[in-house]
């Protein structure tokens, strides 16, 4: 069963003014679709691998034959990363932005000092990712940690579950923010869907 592009869980304009509708349309309909097309093509003759969820697929890249491993890593990673990305955002008019509460808020406080310090660490670390990649929040050995990855590499391939991630490929922000990646990173917190991130945080603990 080939992978398919799920519709965005909101309108293209839902994340305005922080992420513009044009960027969302290109990012979802063209970029994400391309990752799906490429991973499907690579797996066309590998029904056992194609039957896995994309997260399971990239969690065990050693199970992927070497001749397609690079394509699967990049494009399976792209499919997995973007599938997460759309769901961890929400319109500021319907729950996006603000701060986490409960156990996640407590652990952020414990591991980073406070929410502002966490955002600062995330923004500074991710701003420095050279070229295309992602910034991530993961739970490593019971401690929250900010990491980055190049290209479409997923923390899942290192045995880490991504609690949240922000896409710093230029396609994610260049139409509106041009070269100002730090401005995009700062604005992005206004559309973070903390209820979905909290669900992922609880999953990462298991
Ligand atoms: Mn992207």
CSV table of C-alpha atoms and ligand atoms in Angstrom, one decimal, residues 27 35 82 134 152 167 169 171, ligand 1:
chain,number,residue,atom,x,y,z
A,27,UNK,CA,5.1,23.1,1.3
A,35,UNK,CA,8.8,13.1,-0.6
A,82,UNK,CA,6.2,16.6,7.5
A,134,UNK,CA,15.3,20.4,11.4
A,152,UNK,CA,15.3,15.0,6.4
A,167,UNK,CA,11.5,22.7,9.6
A,169,UNK,CA,14.6,24.2,5.1
A,171,UNK,CA,11.1,26.2,1.6
B,1,LIG,MN1,9.7,21.0,4.6
